[in-house]
mmCIF file of N, CA and C in Angstrom:
data_model
loop_
_atom_site.group_PDB
_atom_site.id
_atom_site.type_symbol
_atom_site.label_atom_id
_atom_site.label_comp_id
_atom_site.label_asym_id
_atom_site.label_seq_id
_atom_site.Cartn_x
_atom_site.Cartn_y
_atom_site.Cartn_z
ATOM 1 N N MET A 1415 -2.553 19.890 0.039
ATOM 2 C CA MET A 1415 -1.730 19.660 1.192
ATOM 3 C C MET A 1415 -0.294 20.046 0.861
ATOM 4 N N PRO A 1416 0.095 21.292 1.028
ATOM 5 C CA PRO A 1416 1.355 21.809 0.523
ATOM 6 C C PRO A 1416 2.615 21.204 1.179
ATOM 7 N N ASP A 1417 2.547 20.773 2.413
ATOM 8 C CA ASP A 1417 3.729 20.244 3.067
ATOM 9 C C ASP A 1417 3.893 18.752 2.910
ATOM 10 N N LEU A 1418 3.020 18.085 2.124
ATOM 11 C CA LEU A 1418 3.098 16.658 1.906
ATOM 12 C C LEU A 1418 4.169 16.374 0.859
ATOM 13 N N ARG A 1419 5.133 15.561 1.231
ATOM 14 C CA ARG A 1419 6.264 15.221 0.354
ATOM 15 C C ARG A 1419 6.354 13.697 0.192
ATOM 16 N N PHE A 1420 6.662 13.286 -1.004
ATOM 17 C CA PHE A 1420 6.763 11.849 -1.325
ATOM 18 C C PHE A 1420 8.157 11.572 -1.815
ATOM 19 N N THR A 1421 8.662 10.359 -1.436
ATOM 20 C CA THR A 1421 9.949 9.935 -1.911
ATOM 21 C C THR A 1421 9.946 8.443 -2.147
ATOM 22 N N GLN A 1422 10.669 8.026 -3.166
ATOM 23 C CA GLN A 1422 10.856 6.603 -3.402
ATOM 24 C C GLN A 1422 12.033 6.176 -2.547
ATOM 25 N N PRO A 1423 11.847 5.215 -1.631
ATOM 26 C CA PRO A 1423 12.896 4.863 -0.727
ATOM 27 C C PRO A 1423 14.026 4.064 -1.429
ATOM 28 N N VAL A 1424 15.210 4.631 -1.402
ATOM 29 C CA VAL A 1424 16.346 3.937 -2.020
ATOM 30 C C VAL A 1424 17.452 3.650 -0.988
ATOM 31 N N ASP A 1425 17.531 4.462 0.032
ATOM 32 C CA ASP A 1425 18.572 4.194 1.036
ATOM 33 C C ASP A 1425 17.908 3.546 2.251
ATOM 34 N N ASP A 1426 18.738 2.995 3.156
ATOM 35 C CA ASP A 1426 18.206 2.248 4.289
ATOM 36 C C ASP A 1426 17.339 3.132 5.197
ATOM 37 N N ASP A 1427 17.648 4.402 5.347
ATOM 38 C CA ASP A 1427 16.830 5.263 6.236
ATOM 39 C C ASP A 1427 15.385 5.339 5.704
ATOM 40 N N ALA A 1428 15.249 5.625 4.406
ATOM 41 C CA ALA A 1428 13.913 5.727 3.821
ATOM 42 C C ALA A 1428 13.220 4.352 3.783
ATOM 43 N N LEU A 1429 13.998 3.281 3.519
ATOM 44 C CA LEU A 1429 13.405 1.922 3.552
ATOM 45 C C LEU A 1429 12.923 1.587 4.957
ATOM 46 N N LYS A 1430 13.647 2.037 5.976
ATOM 47 C CA LYS A 1430 13.239 1.805 7.363
ATOM 48 C C LYS A 1430 11.930 2.570 7.674
ATOM 49 N N ASP A 1431 11.783 3.764 7.099
ATOM 50 C CA ASP A 1431 10.538 4.535 7.283
ATOM 51 C C ASP A 1431 9.363 3.765 6.660
ATOM 52 N N TRP A 1432 9.551 3.270 5.418
ATOM 53 C CA TRP A 1432 8.524 2.492 4.746
ATOM 54 C C TRP A 1432 8.175 1.254 5.598
ATOM 55 N N LEU A 1433 9.216 0.569 6.084
ATOM 56 C CA LEU A 1433 9.055 -0.623 6.912
ATOM 57 C C LEU A 1433 8.260 -0.277 8.178
ATOM 58 N N HIS A 1434 8.582 0.821 8.804
ATOM 59 C CA HIS A 1434 7.868 1.221 10.048
ATOM 60 C C HIS A 1434 6.377 1.369 9.793
ATOM 61 N N VAL A 1435 6.035 2.085 8.758
ATOM 62 C CA VAL A 1435 4.584 2.301 8.452
ATOM 63 C C VAL A 1435 3.932 0.959 8.149
ATOM 64 N N HIS A 1436 4.565 0.130 7.330
ATOM 65 C CA HIS A 1436 4.015 -1.184 7.018
ATOM 66 C C HIS A 1436 3.777 -1.994 8.289
ATOM 67 N N ASN A 1437 4.785 -2.133 9.120
ATOM 68 C CA ASN A 1437 4.671 -3.023 10.278
ATOM 69 C C ASN A 1437 3.722 -2.459 11.333
ATOM 70 N N VAL A 1438 3.577 -1.157 11.456
ATOM 71 C CA VAL A 1438 2.625 -0.577 12.413
ATOM 72 C C VAL A 1438 1.190 -0.771 11.887
ATOM 73 N N THR A 1439 0.990 -0.600 10.595
ATOM 74 C CA THR A 1439 -0.366 -0.697 10.049
ATOM 75 C C THR A 1439 -0.779 -2.127 9.732
ATOM 76 N N ILE A 1440 0.184 -3.019 9.570
ATOM 77 C CA ILE A 1440 -0.139 -4.434 9.281
ATOM 78 C C ILE A 1440 0.644 -5.315 10.253
ATOM 79 N N PRO A 1441 0.294 -5.264 11.540
ATOM 80 C CA PRO A 1441 1.086 -6.041 12.533
ATOM 81 C C PRO A 1441 0.994 -7.544 12.367
ATOM 82 N N ALA A 1442 -0.009 -7.993 11.659
ATOM 83 C CA ALA A 1442 -0.139 -9.450 11.454
ATOM 84 C C ALA A 1442 0.827 -9.987 10.405
ATOM 85 N N HIS A 1443 1.528 -9.066 9.726
ATOM 86 C CA HIS A 1443 2.456 -9.511 8.652
ATOM 87 C C HIS A 1443 3.729 -8.636 8.669
ATOM 88 N N GLU A 1444 4.487 -8.733 9.770
ATOM 89 C CA GLU A 1444 5.691 -7.943 9.920
ATOM 90 C C GLU A 1444 6.770 -8.350 8.908
ATOM 91 N N LEU A 1445 7.427 -7.368 8.402
ATOM 92 C CA LEU A 1445 8.538 -7.610 7.453
ATOM 93 C C LEU A 1445 9.847 -7.187 8.080
ATOM 94 N N SER A 1446 10.934 -7.647 7.510
ATOM 95 C CA SER A 1446 12.280 -7.239 7.933
ATOM 96 C C SER A 1446 12.805 -6.254 6.897
ATOM 97 N N LEU A 1447 13.905 -5.583 7.240
ATOM 98 C CA LEU A 1447 14.516 -4.653 6.299
ATOM 99 C C LEU A 1447 14.956 -5.393 5.009
ATOM 100 N N ASP A 1448 15.449 -6.612 5.142
ATOM 101 C CA ASP A 1448 15.811 -7.385 3.952
ATOM 102 C C ASP A 1448 14.585 -7.678 3.084
ATOM 103 N N ASP A 1449 13.429 -7.948 3.740
ATOM 104 C CA ASP A 1449 12.177 -8.146 2.955
ATOM 105 C C ASP A 1449 11.862 -6.884 2.140
ATOM 106 N N VAL A 1450 12.015 -5.742 2.757
ATOM 107 C CA VAL A 1450 11.673 -4.456 2.103
ATOM 108 C C VAL A 1450 12.646 -4.177 0.971
ATOM 109 N N ARG A 1451 13.914 -4.460 1.191
ATOM 110 C CA ARG A 1451 14.890 -4.283 0.102
ATOM 111 C C ARG A 1451 14.516 -5.117 -1.121
ATOM 112 N N GLU A 1452 14.109 -6.342 -0.867
ATOM 113 C CA GLU A 1452 13.684 -7.226 -1.971
ATOM 114 C C GLU A 1452 12.454 -6.697 -2.649
ATOM 115 N N ARG A 1453 11.477 -6.237 -1.877
ATOM 116 C CA ARG A 1453 10.228 -5.655 -2.441
ATOM 117 C C ARG A 1453 10.525 -4.443 -3.292
ATOM 118 N N ALA A 1454 11.486 -3.638 -2.834
ATOM 119 C CA ALA A 1454 11.805 -2.409 -3.558
ATOM 120 C C ALA A 1454 12.385 -2.696 -4.943
ATOM 121 N N ARG A 1455 12.929 -3.866 -5.124
ATOM 122 C CA ARG A 1455 13.417 -4.272 -6.449
ATOM 123 C C ARG A 1455 12.272 -4.680 -7.385
ATOM 124 N N ARG A 1456 11.169 -5.203 -6.837
ATOM 125 C CA ARG A 1456 10.065 -5.721 -7.615
ATOM 126 C C ARG A 1456 8.884 -4.761 -7.745
ATOM 127 N N HIS A 1457 8.722 -3.906 -6.729
ATOM 128 C CA HIS A 1457 7.526 -3.061 -6.669
ATOM 129 C C HIS A 1457 7.937 -1.580 -6.612
ATOM 130 N N HIS A 1458 6.991 -0.740 -6.903
ATOM 131 C CA HIS A 1458 7.204 0.703 -6.742
ATOM 132 C C HIS A 1458 6.753 1.086 -5.325
ATOM 133 N N LEU A 1459 7.683 1.543 -4.488
ATOM 134 C CA LEU A 1459 7.385 1.939 -3.134
ATOM 135 C C LEU A 1459 7.548 3.445 -3.002
ATOM 136 N N GLU A 1460 6.698 4.053 -2.181
ATOM 137 C CA GLU A 1460 6.856 5.460 -1.844
ATOM 138 C C GLU A 1460 6.637 5.642 -0.344
ATOM 139 N N VAL A 1461 7.262 6.681 0.201
ATOM 140 C CA VAL A 1461 7.085 7.083 1.592
ATOM 141 C C VAL A 1461 6.571 8.497 1.593
ATOM 142 N N ALA A 1462 5.649 8.803 2.494
ATOM 143 C CA ALA A 1462 5.073 10.162 2.557
ATOM 144 C C ALA A 1462 5.424 10.805 3.903
ATOM 145 N N TYR A 1463 5.769 12.097 3.818
ATOM 146 C CA TYR A 1463 6.096 12.898 4.987
ATOM 147 C C TYR A 1463 5.261 14.166 4.961
ATOM 148 N N LEU A 1464 4.727 14.573 6.092
ATOM 149 C CA LEU A 1464 4.016 15.827 6.233
ATOM 150 C C LEU A 1464 4.914 16.735 7.001
ATOM 151 N N GLY A 1465 5.415 17.815 6.374
ATOM 152 C CA GLY A 1465 6.483 18.573 6.976
ATOM 153 C C GLY A 1465 7.670 17.624 6.976
ATOM 154 N N GLY A 1466 8.231 17.372 8.124
ATOM 155 C CA GLY A 1466 9.310 16.384 8.225
ATOM 156 C C GLY A 1466 8.909 15.136 8.922
ATOM 157 N N VAL A 1467 7.574 14.922 9.092
ATOM 158 C CA VAL A 1467 7.043 13.812 9.880
ATOM 159 C C VAL A 1467 6.560 12.677 8.977
ATOM 160 N N LEU A 1468 7.021 11.494 9.252
ATOM 161 C CA LEU A 1468 6.587 10.304 8.528
ATOM 162 C C LEU A 1468 5.075 10.088 8.747
ATOM 163 N N VAL A 1469 4.305 9.929 7.648
ATOM 164 C CA VAL A 1469 2.863 9.768 7.797
ATOM 165 C C VAL A 1469 2.302 8.554 7.082
ATOM 166 N N GLY A 1470 3.001 8.035 6.050
ATOM 167 C CA GLY A 1470 2.415 6.910 5.326
ATOM 168 C C GLY A 1470 3.362 6.343 4.268
ATOM 169 N N CYS A 1471 2.856 5.340 3.564
ATOM 170 C CA CYS A 1471 3.623 4.743 2.476
ATOM 171 C C CYS A 1471 2.681 4.048 1.502
ATOM 172 N N THR A 1472 3.221 3.728 0.351
ATOM 173 C CA THR A 1472 2.450 2.975 -0.655
ATOM 174 C C THR A 1472 3.299 1.851 -1.230
ATOM 175 N N THR A 1473 2.578 0.913 -1.784
ATOM 176 C CA THR A 1473 3.138 -0.143 -2.600
ATOM 177 C C THR A 1473 2.349 -0.237 -3.871
ATOM 178 N N VAL A 1474 2.997 -0.297 -5.006
ATOM 179 C CA VAL A 1474 2.343 -0.581 -6.273
ATOM 180 C C VAL A 1474 3.053 -1.811 -6.825
ATOM 181 N N ARG A 1475 2.278 -2.896 -6.907
ATOM 182 C CA ARG A 1475 2.815 -4.105 -7.541
ATOM 183 C C ARG A 1475 2.433 -4.036 -9.014
ATOM 184 N N PRO A 1476 3.397 -3.937 -9.901
ATOM 185 C CA PRO A 1476 3.057 -3.786 -11.316
ATOM 186 C C PRO A 1476 2.464 -5.037 -11.919
ATOM 187 N N PRO A 1477 1.789 -4.893 -13.051
ATOM 188 C CA PRO A 1477 1.264 -6.084 -13.758
ATOM 189 C C PRO A 1477 2.414 -7.041 -14.093
ATOM 190 N N GLU A 1478 2.151 -8.298 -14.007
ATOM 191 C CA GLU A 1478 3.178 -9.308 -14.348
ATOM 192 C C GLU A 1478 2.523 -10.523 -14.969
ATOM 193 N N ASP A 1479 3.337 -11.381 -15.540
ATOM 194 C CA ASP A 1479 2.880 -12.623 -16.125
ATOM 195 C C ASP A 1479 1.782 -12.415 -17.163
ATOM 196 N N GLY A 1480 1.913 -11.343 -17.943
ATOM 197 C CA GLY A 1480 0.955 -11.093 -19.006
ATOM 198 C C GLY A 1480 -0.386 -10.563 -18.576
ATOM 199 N N THR A 1481 -0.577 -10.336 -17.279
ATOM 200 C CA THR A 1481 -1.829 -9.765 -16.840
ATOM 201 C C THR A 1481 -1.762 -8.247 -16.984
ATOM 202 N N ARG A 1482 -2.868 -7.611 -16.853
ATOM 203 C CA ARG A 1482 -2.953 -6.142 -16.863
ATOM 204 C C ARG A 1482 -3.404 -5.642 -15.492
ATOM 205 N N THR A 1483 -3.149 -6.434 -14.453
ATOM 206 C CA THR A 1483 -3.615 -6.135 -13.103
ATOM 207 C C THR A 1483 -2.451 -5.654 -12.233
ATOM 208 N N ALA A 1484 -2.670 -4.522 -11.585
ATOM 209 C CA ALA A 1484 -1.689 -3.995 -10.631
ATOM 210 C C ALA A 1484 -2.356 -3.930 -9.250
ATOM 211 N N THR A 1485 -1.576 -4.054 -8.225
ATOM 212 C CA THR A 1485 -2.075 -3.933 -6.862
ATOM 213 C C THR A 1485 -1.566 -2.610 -6.303
ATOM 214 N N VAL A 1486 -2.505 -1.827 -5.754
ATOM 215 C CA VAL A 1486 -2.192 -0.527 -5.130
ATOM 216 C C VAL A 1486 -2.585 -0.597 -3.669
ATOM 217 N N ILE A 1487 -1.614 -0.348 -2.802
ATOM 218 C CA ILE A 1487 -1.844 -0.382 -1.343
ATOM 219 C C ILE A 1487 -1.342 0.933 -0.746
ATOM 220 N N ALA A 1488 -2.229 1.663 -0.070
ATOM 221 C CA ALA A 1488 -1.896 2.879 0.627
ATOM 222 C C ALA A 1488 -2.022 2.663 2.121
ATOM 223 N N ARG A 1489 -1.009 3.106 2.868
ATOM 224 C CA ARG A 1489 -1.022 2.937 4.340
ATOM 225 C C ARG A 1489 -0.742 4.289 4.976
ATOM 226 N N VAL A 1490 -1.554 4.635 5.994
ATOM 227 C CA VAL A 1490 -1.349 5.892 6.716
ATOM 228 C C VAL A 1490 -1.328 5.586 8.211
ATOM 229 N N LEU A 1491 -0.359 6.142 8.898
ATOM 230 C CA LEU A 1491 -0.291 5.934 10.351
ATOM 231 C C LEU A 1491 -1.560 6.521 10.996
ATOM 232 N N ALA A 1492 -2.065 5.803 11.997
ATOM 233 C CA ALA A 1492 -3.374 6.164 12.587
ATOM 234 C C ALA A 1492 -3.514 7.596 12.981
ATOM 235 N N GLU A 1493 -2.498 8.198 13.546
ATOM 236 C CA GLU A 1493 -2.603 9.574 14.013
ATOM 237 C C GLU A 1493 -2.669 10.607 12.882
ATOM 238 N N HIS A 1494 -2.480 10.159 11.639
ATOM 239 C CA HIS A 1494 -2.513 11.092 10.496
ATOM 240 C C HIS A 1494 -3.683 10.790 9.529
ATOM 241 N N ARG A 1495 -4.564 9.928 9.948
ATOM 242 C CA ARG A 1495 -5.707 9.577 9.068
ATOM 243 C C ARG A 1495 -6.765 10.686 9.092
ATOM 244 N N ARG A 1496 -7.654 10.632 8.096
ATOM 245 C CA ARG A 1496 -8.768 11.539 7.952
ATOM 246 C C ARG A 1496 -8.317 12.968 7.694
ATOM 247 N N GLN A 1497 -7.185 13.084 6.985
ATOM 248 C CA GLN A 1497 -6.659 14.414 6.623
ATOM 249 C C GLN A 1497 -6.443 14.498 5.083
ATOM 250 N N GLY A 1498 -6.824 13.450 4.372
ATOM 251 C CA GLY A 1498 -6.653 13.440 2.921
ATOM 252 C C GLY A 1498 -5.337 12.824 2.476
ATOM 253 N N ILE A 1499 -4.507 12.391 3.407
ATOM 254 C CA ILE A 1499 -3.228 11.788 3.058
ATOM 255 C C ILE A 1499 -3.399 10.481 2.326
ATOM 256 N N GLY A 1500 -4.294 9.601 2.833
ATOM 257 C CA GLY A 1500 -4.544 8.337 2.196
ATOM 258 C C GLY A 1500 -5.082 8.518 0.788
ATOM 259 N N THR A 1501 -5.971 9.482 0.601
ATOM 260 C CA THR A 1501 -6.526 9.764 -0.729
ATOM 261 C C THR A 1501 -5.428 10.180 -1.695
ATOM 262 N N GLU A 1502 -4.522 11.017 -1.230
ATOM 263 C CA GLU A 1502 -3.400 11.445 -2.081
ATOM 264 C C GLU A 1502 -2.474 10.285 -2.379
ATOM 265 N N LEU A 1503 -2.108 9.482 -1.360
ATOM 266 C CA LEU A 1503 -1.289 8.300 -1.597
ATOM 267 C C LEU A 1503 -1.941 7.354 -2.597
ATOM 268 N N HIS A 1504 -3.223 7.125 -2.429
ATOM 269 C CA HIS A 1504 -3.976 6.206 -3.326
ATOM 270 C C HIS A 1504 -3.959 6.769 -4.763
ATOM 271 N N ALA A 1505 -4.199 8.056 -4.915
ATOM 272 C CA ALA A 1505 -4.211 8.659 -6.253
ATOM 273 C C ALA A 1505 -2.830 8.517 -6.926
ATOM 274 N N ARG A 1506 -1.766 8.743 -6.165
ATOM 275 C CA ARG A 1506 -0.437 8.574 -6.718
ATOM 276 C C ARG A 1506 -0.176 7.119 -7.119
ATOM 277 N N GLY A 1507 -0.647 6.184 -6.275
ATOM 278 C CA GLY A 1507 -0.487 4.764 -6.590
ATOM 279 C C GLY A 1507 -1.248 4.381 -7.841
ATOM 280 N N LEU A 1508 -2.486 4.905 -7.972
ATOM 281 C CA LEU A 1508 -3.254 4.632 -9.203
ATOM 282 C C LEU A 1508 -2.546 5.158 -10.439
ATOM 283 N N PHE A 1509 -2.063 6.405 -10.360
ATOM 284 C CA PHE A 1509 -1.350 6.971 -11.519
ATOM 285 C C PHE A 1509 -0.138 6.101 -11.887
ATOM 286 N N LYS A 1510 0.625 5.668 -10.899
ATOM 287 C CA LYS A 1510 1.772 4.841 -11.190
ATOM 288 C C LYS A 1510 1.353 3.495 -11.804
ATOM 289 N N ALA A 1511 0.295 2.902 -11.290
ATOM 290 C CA ALA A 1511 -0.177 1.607 -11.806
ATOM 291 C C ALA A 1511 -0.593 1.754 -13.270
ATOM 292 N N TRP A 1512 -1.308 2.826 -13.600
ATOM 293 C CA TRP A 1512 -1.724 3.039 -14.999
ATOM 294 C C TRP A 1512 -0.515 3.340 -15.886
ATOM 295 N N GLU A 1513 0.436 4.061 -15.321
ATOM 296 C CA GLU A 1513 1.693 4.353 -16.053
ATOM 297 C C GLU A 1513 2.439 3.053 -16.385
ATOM 298 N N LEU A 1514 2.326 2.068 -15.498
ATOM 299 C CA LEU A 1514 2.982 0.766 -15.682
ATOM 300 C C LEU A 1514 2.160 -0.186 -16.574
ATOM 301 N N GLY A 1515 1.039 0.297 -17.120
ATOM 302 C CA GLY A 1515 0.233 -0.498 -18.047
ATOM 303 C C GLY A 1515 -0.946 -1.227 -17.466
ATOM 304 N N ALA A 1516 -1.305 -0.940 -16.232
ATOM 305 C CA ALA A 1516 -2.427 -1.651 -15.614
ATOM 306 C C ALA A 1516 -3.756 -1.223 -16.238
ATOM 307 N N GLU A 1517 -4.650 -2.175 -16.367
ATOM 308 C CA GLU A 1517 -6.024 -1.900 -16.780
ATOM 309 C C GLU A 1517 -6.989 -2.264 -15.655
ATOM 310 N N LEU A 1518 -6.595 -3.185 -14.776
ATOM 311 C CA LEU A 1518 -7.390 -3.535 -13.619
ATOM 312 C C LEU A 1518 -6.565 -3.231 -12.389
ATOM 313 N N ILE A 1519 -7.190 -2.637 -11.393
ATOM 314 C CA ILE A 1519 -6.513 -2.271 -10.153
ATOM 315 C C ILE A 1519 -7.161 -3.083 -9.006
ATOM 316 N N GLU A 1520 -6.293 -3.641 -8.193
ATOM 317 C CA GLU A 1520 -6.776 -4.363 -7.022
ATOM 318 C C GLU A 1520 -6.045 -3.832 -5.781
ATOM 319 N N THR A 1521 -6.553 -4.184 -4.631
ATOM 320 C CA THR A 1521 -5.879 -3.923 -3.370
ATOM 321 C C THR A 1521 -6.087 -5.114 -2.478
ATOM 322 N N VAL A 1522 -5.362 -5.146 -1.383
ATOM 323 C CA VAL A 1522 -5.539 -6.225 -0.393
ATOM 324 C C VAL A 1522 -5.540 -5.554 0.992
ATOM 325 N N VAL A 1523 -6.484 -6.013 1.848
ATOM 326 C CA VAL A 1523 -6.675 -5.433 3.143
ATOM 327 C C VAL A 1523 -6.866 -6.554 4.160
ATOM 328 N N LEU A 1524 -6.262 -6.410 5.340
ATOM 329 C CA LEU A 1524 -6.548 -7.341 6.408
ATOM 330 C C LEU A 1524 -8.021 -7.268 6.766
ATOM 331 N N ALA A 1525 -8.665 -8.394 6.961
ATOM 332 C CA ALA A 1525 -10.075 -8.408 7.289
ATOM 333 C C ALA A 1525 -10.347 -7.690 8.614
ATOM 334 N N SER A 1526 -9.379 -7.679 9.516
ATOM 335 C CA SER A 1526 -9.518 -7.019 10.808
ATOM 336 C C SER A 1526 -9.291 -5.510 10.743
ATOM 337 N N ASN A 1527 -8.875 -4.993 9.590
ATOM 338 C CA ASN A 1527 -8.564 -3.563 9.436
ATOM 339 C C ASN A 1527 -9.820 -2.804 8.971
ATOM 340 N N ASP A 1528 -10.679 -2.480 9.943
ATOM 341 C CA ASP A 1528 -11.924 -1.784 9.601
ATOM 342 C C ASP A 1528 -11.703 -0.449 8.880
ATOM 343 N N SER A 1529 -10.735 0.341 9.319
ATOM 344 C CA SER A 1529 -10.525 1.627 8.646
ATOM 345 C C SER A 1529 -10.006 1.440 7.231
ATOM 346 N N GLY A 1530 -9.161 0.423 7.010
ATOM 347 C CA GLY A 1530 -8.676 0.151 5.655
ATOM 348 C C GLY A 1530 -9.776 -0.329 4.743
ATOM 349 N N LEU A 1531 -10.692 -1.147 5.296
ATOM 350 C CA LEU A 1531 -11.828 -1.630 4.459
ATOM 351 C C LEU A 1531 -12.751 -0.466 4.123
ATOM 352 N N ARG A 1532 -13.027 0.411 5.096
ATOM 353 C CA ARG A 1532 -13.873 1.599 4.831
ATOM 354 C C ARG A 1532 -13.229 2.467 3.745
ATOM 355 N N PHE A 1533 -11.910 2.677 3.867
ATOM 356 C CA PHE A 1533 -11.211 3.492 2.897
ATOM 357 C C PHE A 1533 -11.340 2.869 1.478
ATOM 358 N N ALA A 1534 -11.069 1.572 1.391
ATOM 359 C CA ALA A 1534 -11.128 0.890 0.085
ATOM 360 C C ALA A 1534 -12.533 0.990 -0.528
ATOM 361 N N ARG A 1535 -13.531 0.706 0.279
ATOM 362 C CA ARG A 1535 -14.916 0.798 -0.252
ATOM 363 C C ARG A 1535 -15.274 2.218 -0.679
ATOM 364 N N LYS A 1536 -14.851 3.195 0.139
ATOM 365 C CA LYS A 1536 -15.134 4.607 -0.189
ATOM 366 C C LYS A 1536 -14.498 4.983 -1.524
ATOM 367 N N HIS A 1537 -13.356 4.374 -1.860
ATOM 368 C CA HIS A 1537 -12.652 4.674 -3.077
ATOM 369 C C HIS A 1537 -12.971 3.755 -4.231
ATOM 370 N N GLY A 1538 -14.101 2.994 -4.095
ATOM 371 C CA GLY A 1538 -14.617 2.235 -5.213
ATOM 372 C C GLY A 1538 -14.191 0.782 -5.340
ATOM 373 N N TYR A 1539 -13.580 0.228 -4.303
ATOM 374 C CA TYR A 1539 -13.176 -1.184 -4.324
ATOM 375 C C TYR A 1539 -14.306 -2.082 -3.835
ATOM 376 N N VAL A 1540 -14.397 -3.257 -4.431
ATOM 377 C CA VAL A 1540 -15.377 -4.248 -4.009
ATOM 378 C C VAL A 1540 -14.634 -5.560 -3.722
ATOM 379 N N GLU A 1541 -15.118 -6.265 -2.744
ATOM 380 C CA GLU A 1541 -14.501 -7.534 -2.319
ATOM 381 C C GLU A 1541 -14.621 -8.594 -3.381
ATOM 382 N N THR A 1542 -13.501 -9.302 -3.598
ATOM 383 C CA THR A 1542 -13.507 -10.416 -4.569
ATOM 384 C C THR A 1542 -13.173 -11.752 -3.934
ATOM 385 N N GLU A 1543 -12.373 -11.724 -2.837
ATOM 386 C CA GLU A 1543 -11.932 -12.986 -2.258
ATOM 387 C C GLU A 1543 -11.431 -12.770 -0.824
ATOM 388 N N ARG A 1544 -11.662 -13.770 0.027
ATOM 389 C CA ARG A 1544 -11.101 -13.808 1.374
ATOM 390 C C ARG A 1544 -10.281 -15.068 1.487
ATOM 391 N N TYR A 1545 -9.142 -14.974 2.209
ATOM 392 C CA TYR A 1545 -8.257 -16.127 2.338
ATOM 393 C C TYR A 1545 -7.309 -15.959 3.531
ATOM 394 N N VAL A 1546 -6.715 -17.060 3.923
ATOM 395 C CA VAL A 1546 -5.675 -17.073 4.950
ATOM 396 C C VAL A 1546 -4.427 -17.671 4.286
ATOM 397 N N LEU A 1547 -3.310 -16.972 4.376
ATOM 398 C CA LEU A 1547 -2.082 -17.492 3.769
ATOM 399 C C LEU A 1547 -1.576 -18.719 4.542
ATOM 400 N N PRO A 1548 -0.902 -19.637 3.867
ATOM 401 C CA PRO A 1548 -0.378 -20.823 4.526
ATOM 402 C C PRO A 1548 0.541 -20.459 5.699
ATOM 403 N N GLY A 1549 0.304 -21.080 6.816
ATOM 404 C CA GLY A 1549 1.110 -20.835 8.015
ATOM 405 C C GLY A 1549 0.725 -19.580 8.798
ATOM 406 N N GLU A 1550 -0.297 -18.848 8.362
ATOM 407 C CA GLU A 1550 -0.747 -17.647 9.038
ATOM 408 C C GLU A 1550 -2.152 -17.860 9.584
ATOM 409 N N THR A 1551 -2.593 -16.942 10.418
ATOM 410 C CA THR A 1551 -3.970 -16.996 10.930
ATOM 411 C C THR A 1551 -4.786 -15.776 10.491
ATOM 412 N N ALA A 1552 -4.152 -14.729 10.029
ATOM 413 C CA ALA A 1552 -4.867 -13.507 9.636
ATOM 414 C C ALA A 1552 -5.606 -13.710 8.325
ATOM 415 N N GLU A 1553 -6.841 -13.207 8.288
ATOM 416 C CA GLU A 1553 -7.633 -13.288 7.070
ATOM 417 C C GLU A 1553 -7.412 -12.019 6.243
ATOM 418 N N TRP A 1554 -7.196 -12.185 4.942
ATOM 419 C CA TRP A 1554 -6.959 -11.138 3.985
ATOM 420 C C TRP A 1554 -8.161 -11.032 3.060
ATOM 421 N N ILE A 1555 -8.380 -9.816 2.523
ATOM 422 C CA ILE A 1555 -9.459 -9.611 1.572
ATOM 423 C C ILE A 1555 -8.852 -8.964 0.316
ATOM 424 N N ASP A 1556 -9.046 -9.604 -0.812
ATOM 425 C CA ASP A 1556 -8.682 -8.992 -2.110
ATOM 426 C C ASP A 1556 -9.890 -8.208 -2.587
ATOM 427 N N MET A 1557 -9.618 -7.020 -3.151
ATOM 428 C CA MET A 1557 -10.672 -6.142 -3.620
ATOM 429 C C MET A 1557 -10.275 -5.574 -4.965
ATOM 430 N N ASN A 1558 -11.218 -5.419 -5.881
ATOM 431 C CA ASN A 1558 -11.010 -4.823 -7.195
ATOM 432 C C ASN A 1558 -11.633 -3.450 -7.243
ATOM 433 N N LEU A 1559 -10.963 -2.562 -7.953
ATOM 434 C CA LEU A 1559 -11.482 -1.225 -8.174
ATOM 435 C C LEU A 1559 -12.490 -1.278 -9.303
ATOM 436 N N GLU A 1560 -13.711 -0.838 -9.027
ATOM 437 C CA GLU A 1560 -14.730 -0.789 -10.070
ATOM 438 C C GLU A 1560 -14.699 0.584 -10.696
ATOM 439 N N ARG A 1561 -14.736 0.659 -12.008
ATOM 440 C CA ARG A 1561 -14.712 1.945 -12.695
ATOM 441 C C ARG A 1561 -16.052 2.271 -13.266
#
């Protein structure tokens, strides 16, 4: 995909693009720009553009607290799915997670996100846990990548 470009969001414009993709694809868990700024300090974030058009984003939560587990989350706007963009975002996220020392990769998907669950299963993830966060009603699914 020659026109696919990735950038790590450092300025507010790119952070707003990341935020837009997140909030559109995960409406049950909207974030603010301040939330994203804070996440950008702790996690590796990327934004994807096809030509000059915003198409997706990723989050890689690095291993912490002595674990070797990283979380990789790829998000693609609905109108750009099924073109290989998610697969490329996911591969980049995996590479970054391994570069950060991960040995186990996990992801998290809203239970109501059928396309996200299909994508995760297609890419080798298996369900490990379902839960609802305190004060929320949306059910989340944690999944581990099987190698």
